[in-house]
Amino acid sequence: MVIVFFMPPAPVSALRYPPRVQVFVANSGADVTAVYDTRLGEVVATVPVGHSPVGVGVAVDGDLVYVTNELSDTVSVINARTYKVVATVPVGQHPFGVAVTSTHAYVTNFGSNTVTVIDVRTNAAVLEIPVGRFPHTPVTSPDGKRVYVTNNGAQSMTVIDTKSQKPIATVPVGRFPAGVATSPSGDRVYVANTGSDTVTVIDARDLDPIKSTTVGKSPMGVSVTPRGRVHVANAGSDTVTVLDRSGDPVVPAVPVAQQPEGTAASPDDSFVYVTNSAAGLMSIIDAGTGTLVTTVPIGREPEGLAVTS
């Protein structure tokens, strides 16, 4: 006689998420960073930071989270496990975005036209790099060799070499460039042009713009899923545009709550998270179908966000 034991199916959350995946959201209207646990589906902590937090970046190992405080001219460094601020780093004027490699964090100083470089081992600022006018958002290439910085007041993107810590190129894009993201392989860069209602697609190999796609009104944040789908938060039309790697729309624009600004993709290709600044909500979009799953209260005036892994 053969006895067969049937194990109950694992819960969906256990199948879809690796351990300790969290979304850190900068609530600029409350001077806190909210922590959303993707397994529990709820906010598990609110971490007091500086005045008007706007940008969020995560260390490569996921242990530290860097939050720019625009009106304090500082960066708060949060331990992603204890939810405690472990360092406060002075940077330039009106820091806006932050991106992190295995060795350094790069902070765009909107009011200084510079990028502050922070050593992640010591959490001390070690260098300032001049870039274009009103630097808005940085992103690192997947291999960590470059940092791409949108210059909101210059219709350009500065490319920084992380070995020399110097700019190596300036790429023309649309009006008032804001969010920026790369493809998973690093061969494409996507820039949201808030003043042009477009996304510029750039070939990262020769740094040439190869396509401009019209999206919704006032596009702000950009993120790319592991499968290469590009999600663009259109702050002026309350939608998210979904593009393929070439920059063509793949599904109809996704309606979300008021004033979507930031967007971040889950590392397991399950969901995309979008902050709705005017509504105090975070929209959650299914990365596979491009449909809105739900919205959750996340805090006052949420802007930047990042997903740990």
XYZ file of C-alpha atoms in Angstrom:
309
model
C 0.000 0.000 0.000
C 1.301 3.430 -0.953
C 0.343 6.350 1.241
C 0.510 9.760 -0.376
C 0.668 12.862 1.760
C -0.610 16.088 0.215
C 0.994 19.212 1.570
C -1.179 22.324 1.675
C -0.160 24.946 -0.884
C 2.210 27.631 0.313
C 0.636 31.063 0.761
C 0.947 33.379 -2.197
C 3.112 35.793 -0.217
C 5.617 33.027 0.546
C 5.845 32.104 -3.120
C 6.102 35.597 -4.545
C 8.490 37.343 -2.206
C 12.025 36.731 -1.039
C 12.643 37.396 2.676
C 12.418 40.927 4.081
C 11.335 42.780 0.949
C 10.223 46.216 2.078
C 9.284 49.491 0.425
C 10.747 52.630 1.994
C 8.698 55.750 1.177
C 9.774 59.355 1.830
C 6.807 61.336 3.142
C 7.847 64.915 2.475
C 4.837 66.364 4.283
C 5.460 64.521 7.537
C 9.270 64.401 7.854
C 9.209 60.626 8.116
C 10.023 57.589 6.008
C 7.334 54.916 5.972
C 8.249 51.227 5.783
C 5.774 48.998 3.949
C 6.170 45.237 4.403
C 5.230 43.549 1.121
C 4.462 40.217 2.793
C 2.183 41.628 5.478
C 0.691 44.253 3.181
C 0.935 47.007 5.771
C 3.081 49.833 7.077
C 5.256 48.412 9.852
C 7.240 51.518 10.818
C 7.542 55.271 10.350
C 11.074 56.552 10.806
C 11.620 60.245 11.715
C 14.207 61.800 9.403
C 15.069 65.369 8.357
C 12.843 68.113 6.988
C 11.043 67.351 3.722
C 12.428 63.920 2.764
C 12.087 63.345 -0.981
C 14.540 60.751 -2.341
C 15.295 57.173 -1.296
C 18.132 54.816 -2.238
C 19.037 51.359 -0.959
C 22.474 49.848 -0.376
C 23.388 46.914 -2.620
C 23.061 44.409 0.250
C 19.756 45.951 1.348
C 20.923 46.662 4.899
C 20.975 50.466 4.726
C 18.549 52.974 3.256
C 19.569 56.533 2.306
C 16.968 59.320 2.445
C 17.540 62.861 1.168
C 16.125 65.652 3.317
C 15.596 68.534 0.916
C 15.091 71.326 3.447
C 17.704 70.083 5.933
C 20.541 69.683 3.397
C 21.238 66.236 4.846
C 20.910 62.531 4.138
C 19.501 60.207 6.794
C 20.937 56.684 6.821
C 18.441 54.107 8.109
C 19.166 50.562 9.233
C 16.659 48.528 7.198
C 16.295 45.898 9.935
C 15.999 48.013 13.081
C 14.379 51.097 11.466
C 16.807 53.360 13.305
C 18.708 56.310 11.830
C 22.376 55.374 12.179
C 23.904 58.474 10.567
C 22.987 61.944 9.334
C 25.258 63.207 6.575
C 25.531 66.898 5.579
C 25.429 67.333 1.787
C 24.793 70.189 -0.662
C 21.823 72.503 -0.992
C 18.371 70.979 -1.466
C 19.384 67.342 -1.957
C 16.791 65.560 -4.048
C 17.707 62.071 -5.250
C 20.150 59.373 -4.154
C 21.567 56.241 -5.806
C 23.892 53.703 -4.217
C 26.690 51.431 -5.462
C 28.601 48.862 -3.420
C 31.042 51.567 -2.293
C 29.374 54.988 -2.539
C 26.066 56.840 -2.416
C 25.505 59.627 -4.943
C 23.263 62.534 -3.912
C 21.948 65.117 -6.369
C 22.013 68.608 -4.863
C 19.283 70.503 -6.708
C 20.366 73.840 -5.252
C 24.125 73.386 -5.662
C 24.401 71.912 -9.179
C 26.543 69.148 -7.723
C 26.483 65.502 -6.711
C 27.760 64.672 -3.230
C 29.580 61.335 -2.977
C 29.211 59.474 0.341
C 31.489 56.603 1.389
C 29.060 53.859 2.480
C 31.621 52.329 4.842
C 31.945 55.478 6.935
C 28.772 57.343 5.921
C 30.862 60.463 5.382
C 30.796 62.799 2.386
C 34.079 62.519 0.503
C 33.597 64.487 -2.718
C 31.381 66.883 -4.669
C 31.080 66.503 -8.433
C 29.866 69.438 -10.571
C 27.062 68.459 -12.940
C 24.356 70.334 -14.858
C 21.820 72.880 -13.656
C 19.327 71.661 -11.045
C 20.351 67.987 -10.841
C 17.228 66.013 -10.052
C 17.557 62.225 -9.960
C 20.522 59.808 -10.130
C 20.562 56.125 -10.997
C 23.468 53.678 -11.086
C 24.157 51.294 -13.944
C 23.629 47.616 -13.032
C 27.401 47.028 -12.977
C 28.001 50.066 -10.761
C 30.429 51.652 -13.209
C 28.301 54.693 -14.039
C 25.872 57.101 -12.449
C 23.320 58.843 -14.669
C 22.057 62.223 -13.411
C 19.150 64.184 -14.872
C 19.721 67.949 -15.009
C 16.255 69.424 -14.603
C 17.312 72.917 -15.624
C 19.578 71.988 -18.516
C 17.634 69.534 -20.717
C 20.461 67.060 -20.286
C 21.762 64.006 -18.458
C 25.262 63.891 -16.977
C 27.137 60.576 -16.987
C 29.588 60.024 -14.122
C 32.322 57.390 -14.205
C 32.452 55.841 -10.727
C 36.118 54.849 -11.016
C 37.414 58.345 -11.717
C 34.450 60.050 -9.981
C 34.260 62.497 -12.881
C 31.654 63.368 -15.528
C 32.448 61.712 -18.841
C 29.507 62.810 -20.995
C 26.462 65.053 -21.250
C 23.483 63.670 -23.162
C 20.679 65.906 -24.536
C 17.146 64.925 -23.487
C 13.756 66.677 -23.221
C 12.554 69.632 -21.150
C 12.820 69.440 -17.367
C 14.156 65.873 -17.109
C 13.294 64.255 -13.788
C 13.191 60.488 -13.203
C 15.737 58.130 -14.743
C 16.136 54.347 -14.824
C 18.164 51.692 -16.640
C 17.259 48.397 -18.266
C 18.203 45.241 -16.310
C 21.181 44.627 -18.601
C 22.225 48.281 -18.523
C 22.085 48.802 -22.289
C 19.215 51.318 -22.149
C 18.592 54.429 -20.068
C 15.110 55.946 -19.748
C 14.589 59.613 -18.846
C 11.205 61.147 -17.985
C 10.923 64.699 -19.325
C 8.380 66.511 -17.173
C 8.197 69.548 -19.431
C 7.925 67.606 -22.688
C 5.501 64.850 -21.625
C 7.961 62.361 -23.086
C 10.440 59.633 -22.196
C 13.833 59.688 -23.901
C 15.360 56.260 -24.589
C 19.177 56.332 -24.635
C 21.595 53.696 -25.895
C 23.987 53.316 -22.967
C 26.770 51.947 -25.154
C 27.317 55.085 -27.231
C 25.194 57.440 -25.094
C 22.997 58.473 -28.005
C 19.258 59.174 -27.671
C 17.473 56.696 -29.940
C 13.785 57.324 -29.283
C 11.358 59.793 -27.710
C 7.968 58.450 -26.633
C 4.985 60.597 -25.700
C 3.484 59.508 -22.370
C 1.077 61.222 -19.947
C 1.226 64.742 -18.577
C 4.218 65.751 -16.463
C 6.023 62.398 -16.190
C 8.161 62.217 -13.056
C 9.350 58.857 -11.746
C 10.607 55.936 -13.842
C 11.300 52.329 -12.868
C 12.072 49.155 -14.804
C 11.047 45.627 -13.816
C 13.451 42.662 -14.049
C 11.696 41.646 -17.278
C 12.356 45.065 -18.777
C 8.976 46.787 -18.573
C 9.312 50.530 -18.038
C 6.821 52.230 -15.704
C 6.400 56.016 -15.907
C 4.468 57.981 -13.271
C 2.558 60.815 -14.974
C 1.983 63.358 -12.206
C -0.239 65.596 -14.324
C -2.621 62.956 -15.644
C -2.873 60.544 -12.676
C -1.722 57.589 -14.758
C 1.206 55.231 -15.172
C 2.454 54.531 -18.682
C 3.920 51.057 -19.290
C 6.529 50.731 -22.050
C 8.595 47.874 -23.441
C 12.394 48.030 -23.564
C 12.319 49.877 -26.901
C 10.058 52.581 -25.464
C 6.732 51.533 -27.030
C 3.537 51.334 -24.920
C 2.489 47.742 -24.149
C -0.818 48.264 -22.306
C -3.222 51.214 -21.924
C -2.157 53.804 -19.369
C -2.992 52.640 -15.843
C -5.234 55.023 -13.839
C -3.945 55.592 -10.314
C -4.598 58.025 -7.448
C -3.788 61.739 -7.540
C -0.354 62.992 -8.521
C 1.797 59.904 -9.029
C 5.443 60.892 -8.627
C 7.771 58.084 -7.573
C 7.867 54.502 -8.793
C 9.898 51.409 -7.863
C 9.798 47.796 -9.058
C 9.909 44.687 -6.892
C 13.000 42.497 -7.425
C 10.861 39.387 -7.996
C 8.972 40.953 -10.914
C 5.667 40.818 -9.066
C 4.578 44.399 -8.425
C 5.411 48.032 -9.139
C 4.875 50.605 -6.381
C 3.830 54.193 -7.151
C 3.551 57.106 -4.716
C 0.520 59.393 -5.086
C 1.697 62.615 -3.508
C -1.598 64.541 -3.459
C -3.566 61.571 -2.127
C -1.216 60.274 0.571
C -1.419 56.831 -1.016
C 0.758 54.215 -2.687
C -0.640 52.438 -5.740
C 0.379 48.821 -6.355
C 0.428 47.627 -9.970
C 0.737 44.027 -11.148
C 3.985 43.964 -13.110
C 2.833 41.182 -15.394
C -0.597 42.443 -16.426
C -0.134 46.184 -15.994
C -3.276 46.533 -13.899
C -3.900 48.321 -10.614
C -4.115 45.855 -7.727
C -4.797 48.139 -4.780
C -3.900 51.401 -3.061
C -2.691 51.753 0.521
C -2.402 54.777 2.834
C 1.300 55.570 3.117
C 1.656 59.031 4.702
C 1.566 62.744 3.907
C 2.900 63.820 0.505
C 4.832 60.667 -0.418
C 7.451 61.257 -3.100
C 10.515 59.032 -3.557
C 10.579 55.346 -2.708
C 12.806 52.290 -3.034
C 12.401 48.529 -2.609
C 14.852 46.474 -0.530
C 15.757 42.889 -1.324
